């Protein structure tokens, strides 16, 4: 599925208990157990929380990663990653990193015996190999860098680092996964301050790590619960992409088109159509996968419904009942290609059922 669709649906299936279309904020620290160790996958929220799971799966999908682990802040993610190495190990880092990362490395880890070499972005692009030795465990990159916006060639840096046996971490905060996916260029771990573009509304502090390496992932999950730098469920919820209504143009053949064009800025995101029969309409709305079968409208998720039996069931005896073959769509923010493909499949299914 395309990026926009994954942003809205990855990890965010309707809530299994209630069918809630929006991921609930599981504001709980603990979970009841049927017997000792027998539970529904959650026992304590430092270890795992369903809202956090939804966020981790969504952001991992956006980074093209198998594994995603969320933290209380970008720096919480940074310090957690530093637990992959120990005193005596070397970290080669771009010198133009976020100031808080520099402060952590130079004032907290260096005094404990961790070794750092700070290298200019240009020098990393030209001669990274010259700065690596057998003690170098991590090459720490930001690209574009904060604040000078230097750009590092991730693929070339990965080649040099891997040849020397070092991991490559890329802080992708400035680019966001929409613009750049470092794992696809060979990086081992991607870091985000979700406080920034991923949150997008300046209303939370959060961090995130993604990787395709199962050994690193296992360690990161272990460190997440062991160090305890976890984000709360409300902050996880706030990072999950939620945007306002999408617009959709009306058809010139519509009898009200000229008036709408004159008095409306655009034509809105609601579309209805008549299926060939009530049976087909009812079958079709149950067949779509990206379009979710639910009442209401105007959310970022695309919804499909059968008004005669759902939102307008009360008009059945009225002088103007909703046509029984009517299907109503509320267009969300998923990619148009995914929505069209899903609808086409459902319509093909309707044709097959009719023949
Ligand atoms: C590139 C980059 N990485 C990491 C961080 C740290 O993130 P946080 O403030 O969420 O701890 C920041 C914060 O500004 C940043 O700009």
Coordinates of N, CA and C in Angstrom, one line a residue, residues 122-328:
X122 N 31.2 16.6 5.1 CA 32.0 16.5 3.9 C 33.1 15.5 4.0
X123 N 33.7 15.4 5.1 CA 34.8 14.4 5.3 C 34.2 13.0 5.4
X124 N 33.0 12.9 6.0 CA 32.3 11.6 6.0 C 32.0 11.2 4.6
X125 N 31.6 12.1 3.7 CA 31.3 11.7 2.3 C 32.5 11.4 1.6
X126 N 33.7 12.0 1.9 CA 34.9 11.8 1.1 C 35.7 10.7 1.7
X127 N 35.9 10.6 3.0 CA 36.9 9.7 3.6 C 36.5 9.0 4.9
X128 N 35.2 8.6 5.0 CA 34.8 8.0 6.2 C 35.7 6.8 6.7
X129 N 36.1 6.0 5.7 CA 36.9 4.8 6.1 C 38.1 5.1 6.9
X130 N 38.7 6.3 6.6 CA 39.9 6.7 7.3 C 39.7 6.9 8.8
X131 N 38.4 7.1 9.2 CA 38.1 7.4 10.6 C 37.6 6.2 11.4
X132 N 37.6 5.0 10.7 CA 37.1 3.8 11.4 C 38.2 2.9 11.8
X133 N 38.0 2.2 12.9 CA 39.0 1.2 13.3 C 38.2 0.0 13.9
X134 N 38.9 -0.9 14.4 CA 38.2 -2.1 14.9 C 37.4 -1.9 16.2
X135 N 37.7 -0.7 16.9 CA 36.9 -0.4 18.1 C 35.7 0.4 17.7
X136 N 35.5 0.8 16.5 CA 34.4 1.7 16.1 C 33.1 0.8 16.0
X137 N 32.2 1.0 16.8 CA 30.9 0.2 16.8 C 29.8 0.9 16.1
X138 N 29.8 2.2 16.2 CA 28.6 3.0 15.6 C 29.1 4.1 14.8
X139 N 28.5 4.3 13.6 CA 28.7 5.6 12.8 C 27.3 6.3 13.0
X140 N 27.4 7.4 13.6 CA 26.1 8.2 14.0 C 25.9 9.3 13.0
X141 N 24.9 9.2 12.2 CA 24.6 10.3 11.2 C 23.3 11.0 11.4
X142 N 23.3 12.2 11.0 CA 22.1 13.0 10.8 C 22.1 13.4 9.4
X143 N 21.1 13.3 8.6 CA 21.1 13.9 7.3 C 19.6 14.2 6.8
X144 N 19.3 15.4 6.5 CA 20.1 16.6 6.7 C 20.4 16.9 8.1
X145 N 21.6 17.6 8.4 CA 22.0 17.8 9.8 C 21.2 19.0 10.4
X146 N 21.2 19.0 11.7 CA 20.6 20.1 12.5 C 21.8 20.8 13.2
X147 N 22.1 22.1 12.9 CA 21.2 23.0 12.1 C 21.8 23.4 10.7
X148 N 22.9 22.8 10.3 CA 23.5 23.4 9.1 C 23.0 22.7 7.8
X149 N 22.1 21.7 7.9 CA 21.5 21.1 6.8 C 22.5 20.5 5.8
X150 N 23.6 20.0 6.4 CA 24.5 19.2 5.5 C 23.9 17.9 5.2
X151 N 24.3 17.4 4.0 CA 23.7 16.1 3.5 C 24.8 15.1 3.4
X152 N 24.5 13.9 4.0 CA 25.5 12.8 4.0 C 24.9 11.7 3.0
X153 N 25.8 11.1 2.3 CA 25.5 10.0 1.4 C 25.4 8.7 2.2
X154 N 24.1 8.4 2.5 CA 23.9 7.3 3.5 C 24.5 6.0 2.9
X155 N 24.2 5.7 1.6 CA 24.6 4.4 1.1 C 26.1 4.3 1.1
X156 N 26.8 5.3 0.8 CA 28.3 5.3 0.8 C 28.8 5.1 2.2
X157 N 28.2 5.8 3.2 CA 28.6 5.7 4.6 C 28.4 4.3 5.1
X158 N 27.3 3.7 4.7 CA 26.9 2.3 5.1 C 28.0 1.4 4.6
X159 N 28.4 1.5 3.4 CA 29.4 0.6 2.8 C 30.7 0.7 3.6
X160 N 31.2 1.9 3.9 CA 32.4 2.1 4.6 C 32.3 1.5 6.0
X161 N 31.1 1.8 6.7 CA 30.9 1.4 8.1 C 30.8 -0.1 8.2
X162 N 30.1 -0.7 7.3 CA 29.9 -2.2 7.4 C 31.2 -2.9 7.1
X163 N 32.0 -2.3 6.2 CA 33.3 -2.9 5.9 C 34.2 -2.9 7.1
X164 N 34.0 -2.0 8.0 CA 34.8 -1.9 9.2 C 34.0 -2.6 10.4
X165 N 32.9 -3.1 10.2 CA 32.1 -3.8 11.2 C 31.3 -2.9 12.1
X166 N 31.0 -1.7 11.7 CA 30.3 -0.8 12.5 C 28.8 -0.7 12.1
X167 N 28.0 -0.4 13.0 CA 26.5 -0.1 12.7 C 26.4 1.3 12.3
X168 N 25.3 1.5 11.4 CA 25.0 2.9 11.0 C 23.7 3.3 11.6
X169 N 23.7 4.4 12.4 CA 22.4 4.9 12.9 C 22.2 6.2 12.1
X170 N 21.0 6.4 11.6 CA 20.6 7.7 10.9 C 19.5 8.4 11.7
X171 N 19.7 9.6 12.2 CA 18.7 10.4 12.7 C 18.0 11.0 11.5
X172 N 16.7 10.6 11.3 CA 15.9 11.0 10.2 C 14.9 12.0 10.5
X173 N 15.1 12.7 11.6 CA 14.1 13.7 12.1 C 13.8 14.8 11.1
X174 N 14.9 15.3 10.5 CA 14.7 16.4 9.6 C 14.0 16.0 8.3
X175 N 14.3 14.8 7.8 CA 13.7 14.4 6.5 C 12.3 13.9 6.7
X176 N 12.1 13.1 7.7 CA 10.8 12.3 7.9 C 10.8 11.1 7.0
X177 N 10.1 10.1 7.3 CA 10.1 8.9 6.4 C 9.4 9.1 5.1
X178 N 8.7 10.2 5.0 CA 8.1 10.5 3.7 C 9.1 10.9 2.6
X179 N 10.2 11.5 3.1 CA 11.2 12.0 2.1 C 12.4 11.1 2.0
X180 N 12.6 10.3 3.1 CA 13.9 9.5 3.1 C 13.7 8.3 4.0
X181 N 14.1 7.1 3.5 CA 14.0 5.9 4.3 C 15.4 5.3 4.4
X182 N 16.2 5.6 5.4 CA 17.6 5.2 5.5 C 17.7 3.7 5.5
X183 N 16.8 2.9 6.0 CA 17.0 1.5 6.1 C 17.1 0.9 4.6
X184 N 16.3 1.5 3.7 CA 16.4 1.0 2.3 C 17.7 1.4 1.7
X185 N 18.5 2.3 2.3 CA 19.8 2.6 1.8 C 20.9 1.8 2.6
X186 N 20.5 0.9 3.5 CA 21.4 0.0 4.2 C 21.7 0.4 5.6
X187 N 21.1 1.5 6.1 CA 21.3 1.8 7.5 C 20.8 0.7 8.4
X188 N 21.4 0.6 9.6 CA 20.9 -0.4 10.6 C 19.8 0.0 11.5
X189 N 19.8 1.3 11.9 CA 18.8 1.8 12.8 C 18.5 3.2 12.3
X190 N 17.2 3.5 12.4 CA 16.7 4.9 12.1 C 16.2 5.5 13.4
X191 N 16.5 6.7 13.6 CA 16.0 7.4 14.9 C 15.2 8.6 14.5
X192 N 14.2 8.8 15.3 CA 13.3 10.0 15.1 C 13.1 10.7 16.5
X193 N 13.1 12.0 16.5 CA 12.5 12.8 17.5 C 11.0 12.9 16.9
X194 N 10.1 12.2 17.5 CA 8.7 12.2 16.9 C 8.0 13.5 17.4
X195 N 8.8 14.3 18.3 CA 8.3 15.6 18.7 C 8.1 16.5 17.5
X196 N 8.8 16.2 16.4 CA 8.9 17.1 15.2 C 7.9 16.7 14.2
X197 N 8.3 16.4 12.9 CA 7.4 16.1 11.8 C 6.4 15.0 12.1
X198 N 6.8 13.9 12.8 CA 5.9 12.8 13.0 C 4.8 13.1 13.9
X199 N 5.0 13.9 14.9 CA 3.9 14.4 15.7 C 3.2 15.5 14.9
X200 N 3.9 16.5 14.5 CA 3.4 17.5 13.6 C 2.6 18.6 14.2
X201 N 2.2 18.5 15.5 CA 1.3 19.5 16.0 C 1.9 20.2 17.2
X202 N 3.2 20.0 17.5 CA 3.9 20.6 18.6 C 3.1 20.4 19.9
X203 N 2.6 19.2 20.1 CA 1.8 19.0 21.4 C 2.4 17.8 22.1
X204 N 3.6 17.3 21.8 CA 4.1 16.1 22.5 C 5.6 16.1 22.4
X205 N 6.2 15.3 23.3 CA 7.7 14.9 23.1 C 7.7 13.4 23.0
X206 N 8.5 13.0 22.0 CA 8.5 11.5 21.7 C 9.7 11.1 20.9
X207 N 10.1 9.8 21.0 CA 11.2 9.3 20.2 C 10.9 8.0 19.6
X208 N 11.6 7.6 18.6 CA 11.3 6.3 17.9 C 12.6 5.8 17.2
X209 N 12.7 4.4 17.3 CA 13.8 3.7 16.6 C 13.1 2.6 15.7
X210 N 13.7 2.5 14.5 CA 13.2 1.4 13.6 C 14.4 0.6 13.1
X211 N 14.2 -0.7 12.9 CA 15.3 -1.5 12.4 C 14.7 -2.7 11.7
X212 N 15.5 -3.3 10.8 CA 15.2 -4.6 10.2 C 16.0 -5.7 10.8
X213 N 16.9 -5.4 11.7 CA 17.8 -6.4 12.3 C 17.1 -7.0 13.5
X214 N 16.7 -8.3 13.5 CA 16.0 -8.9 14.6 C 16.8 -8.9 15.9
X215 N 18.1 -9.0 15.8 CA 18.9 -9.0 17.0 C 18.9 -7.7 17.7
X216 N 19.1 -6.6 16.9 CA 19.0 -5.2 17.4 C 17.6 -5.0 18.0
X217 N 16.6 -5.4 17.2 CA 15.2 -5.1 17.6 C 14.9 -5.8 19.0
X218 N 15.4 -7.0 19.2 CA 15.1 -7.7 20.4 C 15.8 -6.9 21.6
X219 N 17.0 -6.4 21.3 CA 17.7 -5.7 22.3 C 17.0 -4.4 22.7
X220 N 16.5 -3.7 21.6 CA 15.8 -2.4 21.8 C 14.5 -2.6 22.6
X221 N 13.7 -3.7 22.3 CA 12.5 -4.0 23.1 C 12.9 -4.3 24.6
X222 N 14.0 -5.0 24.7 CA 14.5 -5.3 26.1 C 14.8 -4.1 26.8
X223 N 15.6 -3.2 26.1 CA 16.0 -1.9 26.7 C 14.8 -1.0 27.0
X224 N 13.8 -1.1 26.1 CA 12.6 -0.2 26.3 C 12.0 -0.5 27.6
X225 N 11.8 -1.8 27.9 CA 11.1 -2.2 29.2 C 12.1 -2.1 30.4
X226 N 13.4 -2.3 30.1 CA 14.3 -2.4 31.2 C 14.7 -1.0 31.7
X227 N 15.0 -0.1 30.7 CA 15.3 1.3 31.1 C 14.1 2.1 31.4
X228 N 13.0 1.8 30.8 CA 11.7 2.4 31.1 C 11.4 3.7 30.5
X229 N 12.2 4.1 29.5 CA 12.0 5.4 28.9 C 10.9 5.4 27.8
X230 N 9.7 5.0 28.3 CA 8.6 4.8 27.4 C 7.7 6.0 27.2
X231 N 7.0 6.1 26.1 CA 6.0 7.2 25.9 C 4.7 6.8 26.5
X232 N 3.9 7.7 27.0 CA 2.6 7.4 27.5 C 1.6 7.2 26.4
X233 N 0.5 6.6 26.7 CA -0.5 6.3 25.6 C -1.0 7.5 24.9
X234 N -1.2 8.6 25.7 CA -1.8 9.8 25.1 C -0.8 10.3 24.0
X235 N 0.5 10.4 24.4 CA 1.5 10.9 23.4 C 1.6 9.9 22.2
X236 N 1.5 8.6 22.4 CA 1.5 7.7 21.3 C 0.3 8.0 20.4
X237 N -0.9 8.3 21.0 CA -2.1 8.6 20.2 C -1.9 9.9 19.4
X238 N -1.2 10.8 20.0 CA -1.0 12.1 19.4 C -0.1 12.0 18.2
X239 N 0.9 11.1 18.2 CA 1.8 10.9 17.1 C 1.1 10.3 15.9
X240 N 0.1 9.4 16.2 CA -0.6 8.7 15.1 C -1.2 9.7 14.2
X241 N -0.9 9.7 12.8 CA -1.4 10.8 11.9 C -2.9 11.0 12.0
X242 N -3.3 12.2 12.3 CA -4.7 12.6 12.3 C -4.8 13.9 11.7
X243 N -5.4 14.0 10.5 CA -5.5 15.3 9.8 C -6.9 15.6 9.5
X244 N -7.2 16.8 9.0 CA -8.6 17.3 8.7 C -9.1 16.7 7.4
X245 N -10.3 17.0 7.1 CA -11.1 16.4 6.0 C -10.4 16.7 4.6
X246 N -10.5 15.7 3.8 CA -10.0 15.8 2.4 C -11.1 16.4 1.5
X247 N -10.7 17.1 0.5 CA -11.7 17.7 -0.5 C -11.8 16.8 -1.7
X248 N -12.9 16.9 -2.4 CA -13.1 16.1 -3.6 C -14.0 16.9 -4.6
X249 N -13.6 17.0 -5.9 CA -14.4 17.8 -6.8 C -15.7 17.2 -7.2
X250 N -16.8 18.0 -7.5 CA -18.1 17.5 -7.9 C -18.0 17.2 -9.4
X251 N -19.0 16.5 -9.9 CA -19.1 16.2 -11.4 C -19.9 17.3 -12.1
X252 N -19.4 17.7 -13.3 CA -20.2 18.8 -14.0 C -21.6 18.3 -14.4
X253 N -21.8 17.0 -14.5 CA -23.1 16.5 -14.8 C -24.1 16.6 -13.7
X254 N -23.6 16.9 -12.5 CA -24.5 17.0 -11.3 C -25.4 18.2 -11.5
X255 N -26.7 18.1 -11.2 CA -27.6 19.2 -11.4 C -27.3 20.5 -10.6
X256 N -26.6 20.3 -9.5 CA -26.3 21.4 -8.6 C -24.8 21.9 -8.8
X257 N -24.1 21.4 -9.9 CA -22.7 21.7 -10.0 C -22.4 23.2 -10.2
X258 N -23.2 23.9 -11.0 CA -22.9 25.3 -11.3 C -23.1 26.1 -10.0
X259 N -24.1 25.8 -9.3 CA -24.3 26.6 -8.0 C -23.2 26.3 -7.0
X260 N -22.9 25.0 -6.9 CA -21.8 24.7 -5.9 C -20.5 25.3 -6.3
X261 N -20.2 25.3 -7.6 CA -18.9 25.9 -8.1 C -18.9 27.4 -7.8
X262 N -20.1 28.0 -7.8 CA -20.1 29.5 -7.5 C -20.0 29.7 -6.0
X263 N -20.6 28.9 -5.2 CA -20.7 29.3 -3.7 C -19.8 28.5 -2.8
X264 N -19.2 27.4 -3.3 CA -18.3 26.6 -2.5 C -16.9 26.7 -3.0
X265 N -15.9 26.6 -2.0 CA -14.5 26.7 -2.4 C -14.1 25.5 -3.2
X266 N -14.6 24.3 -2.7 CA -14.4 23.0 -3.5 C -15.6 22.1 -3.2
X267 N -15.5 20.9 -3.7 CA -16.8 20.1 -3.7 C -16.9 19.1 -2.6
X268 N -15.9 19.0 -1.7 CA -16.1 18.2 -0.5 C -15.7 16.7 -0.7
X269 N -15.7 16.0 0.3 CA -15.2 14.6 0.3 C -16.3 13.5 0.4
X270 N -17.5 13.9 0.1 CA -18.6 12.9 0.2 C -19.1 12.5 -1.2
X271 N -19.3 11.3 -1.4 CA -19.8 10.8 -2.7 C -20.8 9.7 -2.4
X272 N -21.9 9.7 -3.1 CA -22.8 8.6 -3.0 C -23.1 8.0 -4.4
X273 N -23.4 6.8 -4.5 CA -23.8 6.2 -5.8 C -24.9 5.1 -5.6
X274 N -25.6 4.9 -6.7 CA -26.7 3.9 -6.6 C -26.1 2.6 -7.2
X275 N -26.2 1.5 -6.4 CA -25.8 0.2 -7.0 C -27.0 -0.4 -7.7
X276 N -26.8 -1.5 -8.4 CA -27.9 -2.0 -9.2 C -29.1 -2.5 -8.4
X277 N -28.8 -2.9 -7.2 CA -29.9 -3.4 -6.3 C -29.5 -3.3 -4.8
X278 N -30.4 -3.4 -4.0 CA -30.1 -3.3 -2.5 C -29.1 -4.4 -2.1
X279 N -29.3 -5.6 -2.7 CA -28.5 -6.7 -2.4 C -27.0 -6.4 -2.7
X280 N -26.8 -5.8 -3.9 CA -25.5 -5.5 -4.4 C -24.9 -4.4 -3.5
X281 N -25.7 -3.4 -3.1 CA -25.1 -2.4 -2.3 C -24.7 -2.9 -0.9
X282 N -25.5 -3.8 -0.4 CA -25.2 -4.4 1.0 C -24.0 -5.3 0.9
X283 N -23.9 -6.0 -0.2 CA -22.7 -6.9 -0.4 C -21.4 -6.1 -0.6
X284 N -21.5 -5.1 -1.5 CA -20.4 -4.3 -1.8 C -19.7 -3.6 -0.6
X285 N -20.6 -3.0 0.3 CA -20.0 -2.2 1.4 C -19.3 -3.2 2.4
X286 N -19.6 -4.5 2.3 CA -18.9 -5.4 3.2 C -17.7 -5.9 2.6
X287 N -17.5 -5.7 1.3 CA -16.3 -6.3 0.6 C -15.1 -5.4 0.6
X288 N -15.2 -4.1 0.8 CA -14.0 -3.2 0.7 C -13.2 -3.4 2.0
X289 N -11.9 -3.2 1.8 CA -10.9 -3.4 2.9 C -10.3 -2.1 3.4
X290 N -9.9 -1.2 2.4 CA -9.4 0.1 2.8 C -10.5 1.0 3.3
X291 N -11.6 1.0 2.5 CA -12.8 1.7 3.0 C -13.4 0.9 4.1
X292 N -13.6 1.5 5.3 CA -14.1 0.7 6.4 C -15.6 1.0 6.5
X293 N -16.3 -0.2 6.8 CA -17.8 -0.1 6.9 C -18.1 0.5 8.3
X294 N -18.6 1.7 8.2 CA -18.9 2.4 9.5 C -19.7 3.6 9.2
X295 N -20.6 4.0 10.2 CA -21.3 5.3 10.1 C -20.4 6.5 10.3
X296 N -20.9 7.7 10.1 CA -20.2 8.9 10.3 C -19.4 9.3 9.0
X297 N -18.7 10.4 9.1 CA -18.0 10.9 7.9 C -17.0 12.0 8.4
X298 N -16.1 12.3 7.4 CA -15.2 13.5 7.7 C -14.0 13.2 8.4
X299 N -13.7 11.9 8.6 CA -12.4 11.5 9.3 C -11.3 11.3 8.3
X300 N -10.1 11.1 8.8 CA -9.0 10.8 7.8 C -9.1 9.4 7.2
X301 N -9.9 8.5 7.9 CA -10.1 7.2 7.3 C -11.3 7.2 6.3
X302 N -11.2 6.5 5.2 CA -12.3 6.5 4.3 C -13.3 5.5 4.8
X303 N -14.6 5.9 4.8 CA -15.7 5.1 5.3 C -16.7 4.8 4.2
X304 N -17.3 3.7 4.3 CA -18.3 3.3 3.3 C -19.5 2.8 4.1
X305 N -20.7 3.1 3.6 CA -21.9 2.7 4.4 C -23.1 2.5 3.5
X306 N -24.1 1.9 4.0 CA -25.4 1.6 3.3 C -26.5 2.5 4.1
X307 N -26.8 3.7 3.6 CA -27.6 4.6 4.4 C -29.0 4.0 4.7
X308 N -29.6 3.3 3.8 CA -31.0 2.8 4.1 C -31.0 1.9 5.3
X309 N -29.9 1.2 5.6 CA -29.9 0.3 6.8 C -29.1 0.8 7.9
X310 N -28.3 1.9 7.7 CA -27.4 2.4 8.7 C -27.8 3.8 9.1
X311 N -27.2 4.9 8.5 CA -27.4 6.2 9.0 C -28.8 6.7 8.8
X312 N -29.5 6.2 7.8 CA -30.8 6.7 7.5 C -32.0 5.7 7.7
X313 N -31.7 4.7 8.5 CA -32.7 3.6 8.7 C -34.0 4.2 9.2
X314 N -33.9 5.3 10.0 CA -35.1 5.9 10.5 C -36.0 6.6 9.5
X315 N -35.5 6.7 8.2 CA -36.3 7.3 7.2 C -37.1 6.3 6.4
X316 N -37.0 5.0 6.8 CA -37.6 3.9 6.0 C -39.1 4.2 5.7
X317 N -39.8 4.8 6.8 CA -41.2 5.0 6.6 C -41.5 6.4 6.2
X318 N -40.5 7.2 6.0 CA -40.7 8.7 5.7 C -41.1 8.8 4.2
X319 N -41.6 10.0 3.8 CA -42.0 10.2 2.4 C -40.8 10.1 1.5
X320 N -39.6 10.4 2.0 CA -38.4 10.4 1.1 C -37.4 9.4 1.7
X321 N -37.6 8.2 1.7 CA -36.6 7.2 2.3 C -35.3 7.2 1.5
X322 N -34.2 6.9 2.2 CA -32.9 6.7 1.4 C -33.1 5.5 0.5
X323 N -32.7 5.7 -0.8 CA -32.8 4.6 -1.8 C -32.1 3.4 -1.2
X324 N -32.8 2.2 -1.4 CA -32.2 1.0 -0.8 C -30.9 0.5 -1.5
X325 N -30.7 1.0 -2.7 CA -29.4 0.6 -3.4 C -28.3 1.6 -3.3
X326 N -28.5 2.6 -2.4 CA -27.6 3.7 -2.3 C -26.4 3.3 -1.4
X327 N -25.2 3.7 -1.9 CA -23.9 3.5 -1.1 C -23.3 4.9 -0.9
X328 N -22.9 5.1 0.3 CA -22.3 6.5 0.6 C -20.8 6.3 1.0

